[in-house]
Amino acid sequence: AEFLDRFLPKEMSEEEIEAWIRENLDLSQFKTPLAAIGVVTKALGPRAPGEKVRRVIERLTS
C-alpha cells in the first residue's frame, strides 16, 4: 500500500476543497448548489471525491 500511496494523488481535505471553491467559483451562478459538484470534481479530479465535494457545497449553501 505504501508503494501505491507514493503515486496516487492525495485526497484533499474538506477544508482544502472549500478554500478552492471560495477562490474559484461563485456558487450563486449555478441554478442549484448541487450543479456545482460536477464542475468542482472535474476541476479537481480524483483528489476531490464527489461525496466530499457535495458535503462542502451543502455546508456553504445552507
PDB file of C-alpha atoms in Angstrom, residues 11-36:
ATOM      1  CA  GLU A  11      -7.174  13.186  -1.385  1.00  0.00           C
ATOM      2  CA  MET A  12      -7.964  16.787  -0.470  1.00  0.00           C
ATOM      3  CA  SER A  13      -9.482  17.648   2.898  1.00  0.00           C
ATOM      4  CA  GLU A  14     -12.899  19.296   3.088  1.00  0.00           C
ATOM      5  CA  GLU A  15     -11.113  22.485   4.174  1.00  0.00           C
ATOM      6  CA  GLU A  16      -8.904  22.421   1.068  1.00  0.00           C
ATOM      7  CA  ILE A  17     -11.922  21.816  -1.169  1.00  0.00           C
ATOM      8  CA  GLU A  18     -13.800  24.669   0.499  1.00  0.00           C
ATOM      9  CA  ALA A  19     -10.842  27.014   0.011  1.00  0.00           C
ATOM     10  CA  TRP A  20     -10.626  26.080  -3.684  1.00  0.00           C
ATOM     11  CA  ILE A  21     -14.369  26.681  -4.154  1.00  0.00           C
ATOM     12  CA  ARG A  22     -14.210  30.074  -2.413  1.00  0.00           C
ATOM     13  CA  GLU A  23     -11.244  31.150  -4.578  1.00  0.00           C
ATOM     14  CA  ASN A  24     -12.524  29.860  -7.917  1.00  0.00           C
ATOM     15  CA  LEU A  25     -16.333  29.704  -8.003  1.00  0.00           C
ATOM     16  CA  ASP A  26     -19.343  31.870  -7.331  1.00  0.00           C
ATOM     17  CA  LEU A  27     -21.864  29.294  -6.125  1.00  0.00           C
ATOM     18  CA  SER A  28     -24.729  31.729  -6.756  1.00  0.00           C
ATOM     19  CA  GLN A  29     -24.149  31.398 -10.529  1.00  0.00           C
ATOM     20  CA  PHE A  30     -25.430  27.806 -10.501  1.00  0.00           C
ATOM     21  CA  LYS A  31     -29.149  27.056 -10.815  1.00  0.00           C
ATOM     22  CA  THR A  32     -28.849  24.696  -7.872  1.00  0.00           C
ATOM     23  CA  PRO A  33     -25.971  24.324  -5.427  1.00  0.00           C
ATOM     24  CA  LEU A  34     -25.555  20.697  -6.428  1.00  0.00           C
ATOM     25  CA  ALA A  35     -24.968  21.717 -10.060  1.00  0.00           C
ATOM     26  CA  ALA A  36     -21.554  22.933  -8.904  1.00  0.00           C
TER      27      ALA A  36
END
